[in-house]
Each structure stands twice: as C-alpha cells, then as structure tokens.
JSON list of C-alpha atoms in Angstrom, two decimals:
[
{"chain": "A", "resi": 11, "resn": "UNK", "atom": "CA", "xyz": [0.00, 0.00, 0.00]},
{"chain": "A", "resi": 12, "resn": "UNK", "atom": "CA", "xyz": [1.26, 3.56, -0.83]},
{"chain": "A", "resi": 13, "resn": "UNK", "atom": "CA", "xyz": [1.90, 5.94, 2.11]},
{"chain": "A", "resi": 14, "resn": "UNK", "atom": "CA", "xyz": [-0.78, 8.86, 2.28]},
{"chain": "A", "resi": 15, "resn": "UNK", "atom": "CA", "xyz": [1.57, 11.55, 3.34]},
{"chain": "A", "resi": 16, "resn": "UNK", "atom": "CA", "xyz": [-0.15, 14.58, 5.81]},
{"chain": "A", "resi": 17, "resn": "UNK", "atom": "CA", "xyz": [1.51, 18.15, 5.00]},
{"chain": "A", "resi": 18, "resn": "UNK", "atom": "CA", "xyz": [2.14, 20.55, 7.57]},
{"chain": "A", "resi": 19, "resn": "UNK", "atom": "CA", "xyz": [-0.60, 21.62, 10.12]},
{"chain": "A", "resi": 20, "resn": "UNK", "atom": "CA", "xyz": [-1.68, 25.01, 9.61]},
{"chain": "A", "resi": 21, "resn": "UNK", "atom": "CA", "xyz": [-3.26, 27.52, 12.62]},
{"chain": "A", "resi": 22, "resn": "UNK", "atom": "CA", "xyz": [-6.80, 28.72, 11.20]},
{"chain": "A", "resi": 23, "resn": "UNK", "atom": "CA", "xyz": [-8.69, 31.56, 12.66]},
{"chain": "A", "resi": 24, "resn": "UNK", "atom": "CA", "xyz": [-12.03, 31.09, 14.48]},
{"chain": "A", "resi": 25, "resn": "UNK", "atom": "CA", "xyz": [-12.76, 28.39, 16.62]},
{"chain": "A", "resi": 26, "resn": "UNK", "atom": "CA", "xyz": [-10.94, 25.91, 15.20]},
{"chain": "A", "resi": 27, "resn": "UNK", "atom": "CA", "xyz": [-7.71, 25.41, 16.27]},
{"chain": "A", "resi": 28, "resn": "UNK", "atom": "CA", "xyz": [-6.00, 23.65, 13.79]},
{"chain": "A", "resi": 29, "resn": "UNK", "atom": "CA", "xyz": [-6.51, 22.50, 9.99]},
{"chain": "A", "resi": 30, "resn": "UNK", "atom": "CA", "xyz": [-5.90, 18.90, 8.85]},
{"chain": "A", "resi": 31, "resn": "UNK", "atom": "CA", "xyz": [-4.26, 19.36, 5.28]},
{"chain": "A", "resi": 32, "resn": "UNK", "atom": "CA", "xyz": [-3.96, 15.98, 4.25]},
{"chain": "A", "resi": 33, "resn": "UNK", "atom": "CA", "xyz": [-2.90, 14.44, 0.52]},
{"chain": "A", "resi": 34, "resn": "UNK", "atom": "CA", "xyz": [-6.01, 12.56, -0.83]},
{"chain": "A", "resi": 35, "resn": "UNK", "atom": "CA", "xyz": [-5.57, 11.11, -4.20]},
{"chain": "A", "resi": 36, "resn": "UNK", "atom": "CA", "xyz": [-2.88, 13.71, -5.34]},
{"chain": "A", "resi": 37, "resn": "UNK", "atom": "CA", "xyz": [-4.88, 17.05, -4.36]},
{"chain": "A", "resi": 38, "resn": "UNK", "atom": "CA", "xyz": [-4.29, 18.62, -0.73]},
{"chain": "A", "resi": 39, "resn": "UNK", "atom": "CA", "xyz": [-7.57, 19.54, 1.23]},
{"chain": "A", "resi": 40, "resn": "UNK", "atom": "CA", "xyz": [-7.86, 22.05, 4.10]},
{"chain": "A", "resi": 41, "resn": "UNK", "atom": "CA", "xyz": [-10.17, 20.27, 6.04]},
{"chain": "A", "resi": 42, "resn": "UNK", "atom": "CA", "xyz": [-11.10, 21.65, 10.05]},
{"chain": "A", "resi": 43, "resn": "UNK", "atom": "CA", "xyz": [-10.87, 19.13, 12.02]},
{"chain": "A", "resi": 44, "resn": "UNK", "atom": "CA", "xyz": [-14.36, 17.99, 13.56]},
{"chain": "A", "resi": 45, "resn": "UNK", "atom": "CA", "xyz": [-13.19, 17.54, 16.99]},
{"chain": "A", "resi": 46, "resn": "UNK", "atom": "CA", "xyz": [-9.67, 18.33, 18.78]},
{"chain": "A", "resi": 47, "resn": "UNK", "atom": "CA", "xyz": [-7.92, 16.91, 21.84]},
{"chain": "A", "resi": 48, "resn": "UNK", "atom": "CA", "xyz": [-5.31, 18.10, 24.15]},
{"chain": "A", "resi": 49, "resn": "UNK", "atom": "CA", "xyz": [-3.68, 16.04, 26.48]},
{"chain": "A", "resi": 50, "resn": "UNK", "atom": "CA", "xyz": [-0.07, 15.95, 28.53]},
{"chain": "A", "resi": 51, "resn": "UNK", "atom": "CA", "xyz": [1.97, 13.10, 27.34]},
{"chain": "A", "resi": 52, "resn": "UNK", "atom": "CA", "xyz": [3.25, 10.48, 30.14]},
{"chain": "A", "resi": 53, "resn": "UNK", "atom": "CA", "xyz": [6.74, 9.15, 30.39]},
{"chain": "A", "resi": 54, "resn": "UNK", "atom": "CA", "xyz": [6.63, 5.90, 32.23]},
{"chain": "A", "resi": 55, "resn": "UNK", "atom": "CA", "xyz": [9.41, 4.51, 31.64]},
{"chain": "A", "resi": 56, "resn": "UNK", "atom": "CA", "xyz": [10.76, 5.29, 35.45]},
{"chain": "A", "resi": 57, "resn": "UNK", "atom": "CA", "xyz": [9.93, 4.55, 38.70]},
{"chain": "A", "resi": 58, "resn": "UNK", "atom": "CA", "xyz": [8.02, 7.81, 39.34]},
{"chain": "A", "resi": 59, "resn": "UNK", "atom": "CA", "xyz": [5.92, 9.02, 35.76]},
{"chain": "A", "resi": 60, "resn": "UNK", "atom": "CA", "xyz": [7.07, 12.25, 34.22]},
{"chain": "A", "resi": 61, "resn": "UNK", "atom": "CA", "xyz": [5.31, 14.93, 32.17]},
{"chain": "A", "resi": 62, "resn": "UNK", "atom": "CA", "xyz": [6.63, 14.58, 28.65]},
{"chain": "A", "resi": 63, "resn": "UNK", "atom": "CA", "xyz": [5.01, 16.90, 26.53]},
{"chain": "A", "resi": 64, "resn": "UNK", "atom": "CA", "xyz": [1.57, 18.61, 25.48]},
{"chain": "A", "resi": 65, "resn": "UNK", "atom": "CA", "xyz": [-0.18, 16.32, 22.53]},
{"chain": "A", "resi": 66, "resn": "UNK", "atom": "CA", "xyz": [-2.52, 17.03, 20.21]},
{"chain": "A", "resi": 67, "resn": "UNK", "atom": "CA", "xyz": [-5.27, 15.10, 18.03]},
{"chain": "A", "resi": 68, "resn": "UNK", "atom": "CA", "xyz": [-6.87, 16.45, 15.33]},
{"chain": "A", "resi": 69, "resn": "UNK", "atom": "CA", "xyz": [-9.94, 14.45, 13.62]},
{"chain": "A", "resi": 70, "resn": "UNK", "atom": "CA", "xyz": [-11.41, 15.10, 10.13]},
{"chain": "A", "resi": 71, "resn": "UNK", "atom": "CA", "xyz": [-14.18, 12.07, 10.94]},
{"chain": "A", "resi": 72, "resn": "UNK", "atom": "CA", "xyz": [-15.01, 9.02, 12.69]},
{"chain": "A", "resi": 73, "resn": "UNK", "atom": "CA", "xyz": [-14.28, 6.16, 10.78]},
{"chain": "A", "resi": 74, "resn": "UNK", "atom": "CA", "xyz": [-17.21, 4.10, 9.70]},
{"chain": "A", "resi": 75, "resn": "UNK", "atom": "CA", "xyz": [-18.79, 0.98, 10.77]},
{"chain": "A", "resi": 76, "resn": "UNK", "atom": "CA", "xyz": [-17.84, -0.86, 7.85]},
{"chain": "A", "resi": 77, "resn": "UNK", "atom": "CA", "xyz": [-14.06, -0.08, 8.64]},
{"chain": "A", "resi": 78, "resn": "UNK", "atom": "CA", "xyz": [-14.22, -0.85, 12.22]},
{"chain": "A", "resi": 79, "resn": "UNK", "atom": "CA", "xyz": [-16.10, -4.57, 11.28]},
{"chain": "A", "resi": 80, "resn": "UNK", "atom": "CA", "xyz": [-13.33, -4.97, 8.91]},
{"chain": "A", "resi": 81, "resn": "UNK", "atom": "CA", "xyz": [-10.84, -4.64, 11.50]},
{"chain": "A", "resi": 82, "resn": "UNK", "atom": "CA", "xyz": [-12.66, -6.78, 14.48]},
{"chain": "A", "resi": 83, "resn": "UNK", "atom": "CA", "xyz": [-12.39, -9.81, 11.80]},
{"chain": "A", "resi": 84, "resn": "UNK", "atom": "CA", "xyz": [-8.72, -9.24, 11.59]},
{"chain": "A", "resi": 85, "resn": "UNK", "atom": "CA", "xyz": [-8.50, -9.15, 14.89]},
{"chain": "A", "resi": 86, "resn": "UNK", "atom": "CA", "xyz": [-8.21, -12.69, 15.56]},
{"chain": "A", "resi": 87, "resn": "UNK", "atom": "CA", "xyz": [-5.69, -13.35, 13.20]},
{"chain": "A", "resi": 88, "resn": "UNK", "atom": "CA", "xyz": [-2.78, -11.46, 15.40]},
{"chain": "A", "resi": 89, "resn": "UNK", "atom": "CA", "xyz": [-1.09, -8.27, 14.92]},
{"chain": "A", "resi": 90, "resn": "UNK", "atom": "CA", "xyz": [0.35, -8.71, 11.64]},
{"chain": "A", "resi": 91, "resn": "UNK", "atom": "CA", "xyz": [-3.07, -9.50, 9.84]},
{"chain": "A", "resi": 92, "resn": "UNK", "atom": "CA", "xyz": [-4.96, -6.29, 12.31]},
{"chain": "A", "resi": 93, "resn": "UNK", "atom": "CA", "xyz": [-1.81, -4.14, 11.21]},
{"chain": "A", "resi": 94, "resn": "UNK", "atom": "CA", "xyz": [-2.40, -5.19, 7.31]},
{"chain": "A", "resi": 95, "resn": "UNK", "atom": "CA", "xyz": [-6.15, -4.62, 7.59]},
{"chain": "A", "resi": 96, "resn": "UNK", "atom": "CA", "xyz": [-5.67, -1.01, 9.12]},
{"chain": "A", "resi": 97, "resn": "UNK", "atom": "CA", "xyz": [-3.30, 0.31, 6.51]},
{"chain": "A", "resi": 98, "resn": "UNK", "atom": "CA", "xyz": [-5.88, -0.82, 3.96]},
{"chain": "A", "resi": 99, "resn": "UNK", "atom": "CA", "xyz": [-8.53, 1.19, 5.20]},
{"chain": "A", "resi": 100, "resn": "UNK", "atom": "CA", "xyz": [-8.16, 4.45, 3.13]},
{"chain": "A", "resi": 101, "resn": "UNK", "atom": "CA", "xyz": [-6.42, 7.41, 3.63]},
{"chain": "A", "resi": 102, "resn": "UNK", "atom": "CA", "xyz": [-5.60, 9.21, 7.39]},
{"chain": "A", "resi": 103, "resn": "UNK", "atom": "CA", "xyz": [-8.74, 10.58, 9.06]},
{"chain": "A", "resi": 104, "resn": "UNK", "atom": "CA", "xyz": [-6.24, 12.87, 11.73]},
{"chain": "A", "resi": 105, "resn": "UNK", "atom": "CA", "xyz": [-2.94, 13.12, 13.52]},
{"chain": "A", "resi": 106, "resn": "UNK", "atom": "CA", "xyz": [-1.29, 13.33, 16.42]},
{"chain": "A", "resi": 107, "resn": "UNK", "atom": "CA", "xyz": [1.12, 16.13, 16.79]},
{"chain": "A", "resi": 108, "resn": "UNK", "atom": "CA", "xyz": [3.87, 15.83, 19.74]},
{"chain": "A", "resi": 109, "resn": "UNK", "atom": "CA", "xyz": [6.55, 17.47, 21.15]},
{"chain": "A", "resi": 110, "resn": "UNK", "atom": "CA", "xyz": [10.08, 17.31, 18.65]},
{"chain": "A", "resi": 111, "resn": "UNK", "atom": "CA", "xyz": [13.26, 15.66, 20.35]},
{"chain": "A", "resi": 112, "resn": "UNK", "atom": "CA", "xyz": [15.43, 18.17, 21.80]},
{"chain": "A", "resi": 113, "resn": "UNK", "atom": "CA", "xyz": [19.37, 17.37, 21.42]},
{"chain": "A", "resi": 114, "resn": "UNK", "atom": "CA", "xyz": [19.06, 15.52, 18.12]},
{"chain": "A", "resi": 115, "resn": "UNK", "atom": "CA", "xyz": [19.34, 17.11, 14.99]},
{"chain": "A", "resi": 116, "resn": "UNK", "atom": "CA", "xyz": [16.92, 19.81, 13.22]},
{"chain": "A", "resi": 117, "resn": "UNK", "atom": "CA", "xyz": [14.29, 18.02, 11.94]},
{"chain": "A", "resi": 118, "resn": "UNK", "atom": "CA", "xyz": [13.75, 15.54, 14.58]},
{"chain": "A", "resi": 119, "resn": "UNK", "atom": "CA", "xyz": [13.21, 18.87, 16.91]},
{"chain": "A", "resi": 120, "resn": "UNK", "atom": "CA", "xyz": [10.38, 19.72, 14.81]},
{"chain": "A", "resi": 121, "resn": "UNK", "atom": "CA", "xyz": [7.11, 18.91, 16.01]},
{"chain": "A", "resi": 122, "resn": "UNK", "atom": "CA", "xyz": [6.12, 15.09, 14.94]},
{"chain": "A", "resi": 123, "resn": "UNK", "atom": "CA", "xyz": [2.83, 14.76, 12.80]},
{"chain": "A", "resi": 124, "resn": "UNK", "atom": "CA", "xyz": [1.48, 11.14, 12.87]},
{"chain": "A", "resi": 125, "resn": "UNK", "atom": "CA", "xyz": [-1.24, 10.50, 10.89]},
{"chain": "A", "resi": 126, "resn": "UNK", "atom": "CA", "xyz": [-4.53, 8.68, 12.40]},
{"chain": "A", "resi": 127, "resn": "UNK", "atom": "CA", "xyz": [-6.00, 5.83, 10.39]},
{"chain": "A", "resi": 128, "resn": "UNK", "atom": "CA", "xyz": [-8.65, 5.11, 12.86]},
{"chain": "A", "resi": 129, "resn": "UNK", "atom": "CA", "xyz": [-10.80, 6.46, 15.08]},
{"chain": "A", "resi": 130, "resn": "UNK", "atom": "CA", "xyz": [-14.23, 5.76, 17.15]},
{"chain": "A", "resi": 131, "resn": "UNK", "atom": "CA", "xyz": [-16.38, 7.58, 19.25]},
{"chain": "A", "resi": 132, "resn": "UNK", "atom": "CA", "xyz": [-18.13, 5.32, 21.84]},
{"chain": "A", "resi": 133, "resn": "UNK", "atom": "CA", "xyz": [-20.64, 6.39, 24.61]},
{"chain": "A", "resi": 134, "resn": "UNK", "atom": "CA", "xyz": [-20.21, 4.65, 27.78]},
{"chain": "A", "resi": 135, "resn": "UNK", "atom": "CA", "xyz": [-21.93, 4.57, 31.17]},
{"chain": "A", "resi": 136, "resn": "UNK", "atom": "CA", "xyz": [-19.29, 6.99, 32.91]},
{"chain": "A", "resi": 137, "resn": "UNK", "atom": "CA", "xyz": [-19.06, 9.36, 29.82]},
{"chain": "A", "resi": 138, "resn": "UNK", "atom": "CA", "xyz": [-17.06, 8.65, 26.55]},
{"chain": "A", "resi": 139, "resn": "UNK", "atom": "CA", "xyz": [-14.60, 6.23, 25.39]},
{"chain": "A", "resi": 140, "resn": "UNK", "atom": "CA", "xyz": [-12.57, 7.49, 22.29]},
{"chain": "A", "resi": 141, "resn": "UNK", "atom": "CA", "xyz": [-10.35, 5.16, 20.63]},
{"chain": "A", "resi": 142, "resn": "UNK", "atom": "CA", "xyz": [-7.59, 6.26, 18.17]},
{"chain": "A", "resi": 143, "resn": "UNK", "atom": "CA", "xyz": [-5.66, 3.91, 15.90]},
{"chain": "A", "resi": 144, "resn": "UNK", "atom": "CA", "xyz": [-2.32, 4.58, 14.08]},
{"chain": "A", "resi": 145, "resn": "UNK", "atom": "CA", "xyz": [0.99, 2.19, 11.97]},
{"chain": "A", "resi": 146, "resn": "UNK", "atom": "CA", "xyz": [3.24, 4.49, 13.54]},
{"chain": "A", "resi": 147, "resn": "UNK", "atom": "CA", "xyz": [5.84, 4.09, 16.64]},
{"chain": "A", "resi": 148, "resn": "UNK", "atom": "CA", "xyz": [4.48, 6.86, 18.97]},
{"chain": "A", "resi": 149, "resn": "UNK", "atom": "CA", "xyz": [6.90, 6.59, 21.61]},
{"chain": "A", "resi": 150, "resn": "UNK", "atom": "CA", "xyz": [6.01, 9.64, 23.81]},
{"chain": "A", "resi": 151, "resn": "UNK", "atom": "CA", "xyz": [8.24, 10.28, 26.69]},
{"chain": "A", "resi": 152, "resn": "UNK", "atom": "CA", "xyz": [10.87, 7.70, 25.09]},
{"chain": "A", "resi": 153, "resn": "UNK", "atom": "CA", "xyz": [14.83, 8.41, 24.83]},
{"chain": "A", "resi": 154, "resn": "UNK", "atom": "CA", "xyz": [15.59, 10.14, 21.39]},
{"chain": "A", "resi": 155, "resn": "UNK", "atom": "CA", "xyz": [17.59, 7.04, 20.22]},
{"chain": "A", "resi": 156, "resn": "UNK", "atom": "CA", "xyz": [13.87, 5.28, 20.62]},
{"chain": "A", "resi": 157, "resn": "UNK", "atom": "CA", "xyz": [11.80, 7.72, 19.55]},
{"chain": "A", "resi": 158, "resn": "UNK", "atom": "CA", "xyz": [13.37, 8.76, 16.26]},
{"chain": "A", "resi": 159, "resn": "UNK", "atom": "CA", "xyz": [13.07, 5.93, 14.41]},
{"chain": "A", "resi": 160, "resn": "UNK", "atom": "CA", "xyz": [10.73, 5.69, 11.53]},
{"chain": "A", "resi": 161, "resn": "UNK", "atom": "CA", "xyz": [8.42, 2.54, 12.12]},
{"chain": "A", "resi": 162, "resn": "UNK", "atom": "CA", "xyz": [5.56, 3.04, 10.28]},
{"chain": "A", "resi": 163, "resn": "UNK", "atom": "CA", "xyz": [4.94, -0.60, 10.80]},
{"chain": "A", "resi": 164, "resn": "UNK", "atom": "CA", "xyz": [3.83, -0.96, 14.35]},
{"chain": "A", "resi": 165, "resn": "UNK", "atom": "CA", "xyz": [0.22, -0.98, 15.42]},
{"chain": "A", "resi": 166, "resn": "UNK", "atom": "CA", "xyz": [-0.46, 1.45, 18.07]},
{"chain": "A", "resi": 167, "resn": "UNK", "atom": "CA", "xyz": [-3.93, 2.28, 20.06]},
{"chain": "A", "resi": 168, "resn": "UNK", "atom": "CA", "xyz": [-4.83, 5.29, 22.03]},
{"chain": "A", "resi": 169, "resn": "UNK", "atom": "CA", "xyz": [-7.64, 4.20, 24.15]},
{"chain": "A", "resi": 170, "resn": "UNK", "atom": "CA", "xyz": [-9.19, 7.28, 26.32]},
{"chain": "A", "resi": 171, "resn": "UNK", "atom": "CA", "xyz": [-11.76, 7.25, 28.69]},
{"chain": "A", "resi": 172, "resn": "UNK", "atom": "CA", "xyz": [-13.62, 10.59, 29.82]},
{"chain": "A", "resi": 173, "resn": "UNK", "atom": "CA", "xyz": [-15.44, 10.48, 32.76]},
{"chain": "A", "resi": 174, "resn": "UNK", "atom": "CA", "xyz": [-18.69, 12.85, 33.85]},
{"chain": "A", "resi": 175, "resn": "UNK", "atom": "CA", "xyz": [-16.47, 16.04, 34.06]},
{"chain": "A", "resi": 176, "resn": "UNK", "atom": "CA", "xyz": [-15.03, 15.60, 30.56]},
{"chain": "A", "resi": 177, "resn": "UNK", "atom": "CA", "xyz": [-11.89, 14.94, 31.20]},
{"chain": "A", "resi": 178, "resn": "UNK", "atom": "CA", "xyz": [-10.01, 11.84, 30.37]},
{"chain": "A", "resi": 179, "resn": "UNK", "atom": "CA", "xyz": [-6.99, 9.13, 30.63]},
{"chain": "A", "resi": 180, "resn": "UNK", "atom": "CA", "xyz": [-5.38, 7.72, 27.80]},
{"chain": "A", "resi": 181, "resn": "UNK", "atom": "CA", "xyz": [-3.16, 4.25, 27.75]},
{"chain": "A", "resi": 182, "resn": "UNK", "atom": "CA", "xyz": [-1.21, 3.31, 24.67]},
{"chain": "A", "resi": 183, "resn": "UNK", "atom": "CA", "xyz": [-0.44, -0.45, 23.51]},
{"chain": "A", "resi": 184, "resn": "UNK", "atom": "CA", "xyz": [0.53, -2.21, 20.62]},
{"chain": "A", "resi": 185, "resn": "UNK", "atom": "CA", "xyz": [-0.66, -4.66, 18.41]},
{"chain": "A", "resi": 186, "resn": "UNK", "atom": "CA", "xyz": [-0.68, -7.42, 21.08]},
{"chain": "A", "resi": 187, "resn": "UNK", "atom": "CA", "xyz": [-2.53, -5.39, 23.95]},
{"chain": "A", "resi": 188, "resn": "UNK", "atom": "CA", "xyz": [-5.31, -4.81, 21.74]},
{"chain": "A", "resi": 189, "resn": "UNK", "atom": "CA", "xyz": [-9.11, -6.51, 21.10]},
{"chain": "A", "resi": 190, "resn": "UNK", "atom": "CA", "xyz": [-12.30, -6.06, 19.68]},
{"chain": "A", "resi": 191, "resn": "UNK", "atom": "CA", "xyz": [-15.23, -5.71, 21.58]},
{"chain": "A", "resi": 192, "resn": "UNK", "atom": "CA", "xyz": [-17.82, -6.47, 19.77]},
{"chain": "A", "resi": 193, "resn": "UNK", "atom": "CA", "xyz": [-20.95, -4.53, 21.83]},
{"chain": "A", "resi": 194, "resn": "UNK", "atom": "CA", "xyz": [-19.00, -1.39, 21.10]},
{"chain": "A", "resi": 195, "resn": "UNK", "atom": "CA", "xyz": [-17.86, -2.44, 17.81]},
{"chain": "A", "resi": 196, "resn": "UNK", "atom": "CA", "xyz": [-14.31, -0.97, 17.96]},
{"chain": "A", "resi": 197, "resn": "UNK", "atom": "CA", "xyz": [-10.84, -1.94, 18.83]},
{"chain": "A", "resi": 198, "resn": "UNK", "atom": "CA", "xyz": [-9.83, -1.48, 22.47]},
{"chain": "A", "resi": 199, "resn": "UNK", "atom": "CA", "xyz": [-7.11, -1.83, 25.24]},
{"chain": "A", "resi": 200, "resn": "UNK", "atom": "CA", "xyz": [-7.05, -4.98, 26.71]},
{"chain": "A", "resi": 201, "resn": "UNK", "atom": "CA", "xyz": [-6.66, -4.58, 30.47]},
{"chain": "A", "resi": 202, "resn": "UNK", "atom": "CA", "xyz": [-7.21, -0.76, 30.53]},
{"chain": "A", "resi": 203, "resn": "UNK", "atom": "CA", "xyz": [-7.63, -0.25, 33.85]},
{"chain": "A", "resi": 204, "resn": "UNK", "atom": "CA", "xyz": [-4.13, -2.32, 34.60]},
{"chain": "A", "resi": 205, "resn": "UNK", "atom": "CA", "xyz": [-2.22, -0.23, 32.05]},
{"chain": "A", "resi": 206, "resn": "UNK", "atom": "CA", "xyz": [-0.17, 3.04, 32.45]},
{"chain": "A", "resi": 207, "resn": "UNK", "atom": "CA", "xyz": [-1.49, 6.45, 31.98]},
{"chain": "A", "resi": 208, "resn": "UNK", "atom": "CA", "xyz": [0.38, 7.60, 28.46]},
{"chain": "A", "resi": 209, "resn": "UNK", "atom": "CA", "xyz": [-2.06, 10.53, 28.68]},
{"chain": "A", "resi": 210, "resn": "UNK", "atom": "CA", "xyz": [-3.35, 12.67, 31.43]},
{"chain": "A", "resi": 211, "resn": "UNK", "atom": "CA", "xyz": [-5.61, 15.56, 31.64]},
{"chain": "A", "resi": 212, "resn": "UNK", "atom": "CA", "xyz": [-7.48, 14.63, 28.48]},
{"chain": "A", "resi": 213, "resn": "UNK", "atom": "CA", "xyz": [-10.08, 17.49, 26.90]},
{"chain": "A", "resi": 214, "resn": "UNK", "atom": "CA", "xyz": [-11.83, 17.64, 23.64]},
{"chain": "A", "resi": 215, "resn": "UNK", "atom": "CA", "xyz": [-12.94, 20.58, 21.44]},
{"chain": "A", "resi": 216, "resn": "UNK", "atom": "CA", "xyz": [-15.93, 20.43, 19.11]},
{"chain": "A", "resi": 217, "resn": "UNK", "atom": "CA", "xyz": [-15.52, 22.21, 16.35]}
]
C-alpha cells in the first residue's frame, strides 16, 4: 500500500484550532478538524511518571462501521493481519502532533505529525470512550535514540476514557494489547484499567 503523506498543520482563525491538510488522491484539502484533543503526554518509563510533553489530536471524521467490522475480523488473526487490515482502510482521518526531540538534529526537533487511520467515538456509562488507531511508533516520553526511528509498521492504540467532568486518561499499547469488543464495535485496550497512563488531563474541542 502507498503511504498517504499529511503536509504541515496550519493555525486557522475562528474556533478551530488547527486544519488537517492531508494528501487525498494527489490534491491537498484544508479540512477543520471535527473535533480536537489536548492532552499531557506520560513518560513511564521510570519509577516515578514524568510529564513529557503537550499532545494534540486532530480528527477530520469518525471512521465508519464498515471499517471498524473490517478490523474486528482481523483481529483474531494477530497483529500482523490487524496491522495489514488497518493500513488498507483508506487514507488518514487525523494526527497526532507531539513534542520534537530536543538534542538531536533539526528536523527531529520539529514537532512530529502522525497520521490517524482510525478512530471511534463510543458512549459509555461513565461518559465517553474514544479510541484512536495509528501504523506508527508513537513513543512519547521515550529516549531520542527510541523515539526517532521511523516505524511506520507498528500498530499502536490510544484508548481514552472521559469520565462525567469531561476529562479523560489515555493508555497506549501495541498490536498485542489490543481486542475487539464487539458490543462497542471498535478496537480497544485490553486490560485498561491495569495499564499506564500515556495521557493525562485529556479534553476535547468540538468544532
């Protein structure tokens, strides 16, 4: 499958706070995103978790129940085949821009833009649950040496959960900490409440 490329986020005025330009067939769109999140980033990679960054998530849409069945059957088959099946899906929906890596060379200190392949809004008994799908390494928090590295092979889920207040907690796994729940119809953390808090202080903006 071809890489769909995402060009530089640009500010726009209004509301909005940022503009998904995205490369969609060869023509750029401007598109606003429909929603926007801001969270702190968590290094746990210590004893004690440190702040590691603000984050940002920008959506264009949701992604549609036909994709998300489509990636609960390839769920069984392991992370290679649920890795396959989300880079087939169609072009990015979002990103996720973080923090650059300060002490490494220009570019790398530029803010990282990560494109989103997937993403589902689910309504839940305590509030929200939104989860957020991506083939990149994310690697908030991590050393430079870690973080720098262009794997654009490696399943990664976002899983947040907003309570009453509307604020939320994201964890972050990999291919093999992930599962399909079928009442919700989406992909999920297994073991959420066990996991690490990769994001903290959670909030969302409508557009």
């Amino acid at each position: 499958m071809t890489r769909r490329s995402l060009r530089p986020i640009v500010a726009c005025l209004g509301v909005a706070a940022l503009c998904l330009v995205s490369v969609r067939e060869g023509s750029a769109q401007r598109v606003p995103p429909i929603e926007k999140f801001d969270a702190t980033a968590m290094d746990t990679s210590g004893p004690t978790p440190q702040k590691a960054g603000h984050i940002e998530i920008g959506l264009e849409r949701w992604s549609k129940d036909a994709d998300a069945e489509k990636l609960g059957a390839a769920a069984g088959g392991g992370g290679a085949a649920l890795l396959e099946s989300l880079k087939a899906v169609g072009s990015p929906i979002g990103v996720i821009i973080s923090p650059g890596i300060q002490g490494a060379g220009a570019r790398a200190r530029e803010r990282r833009q990560q494109a989103v392949l997937y993403a589902r809004d689910i309504k839940t008994a305590s509030g929200r649950q939104v989860v957020i799908a991506t083939d990149e390494h994310l690697g908030f928090g991590e050393l430079g040496k870690d973080r720098v590295r262009a794997d654009k092979n490696e399943l990664t889920v976002i899983d947040i959960r907003f309570g009453a207040n509307g604020k939320g907690v994201g964890k972050i796994g990999l291919a093999d900490q992930v599962t399909y729940n079928k009442q919700t119809k989406s992909l999920e953390l297994a073991g959420f409440d066990k996991l690490p808090a990769g994001l903290v202080d959670v909030t969302a903006t409508k557009r």
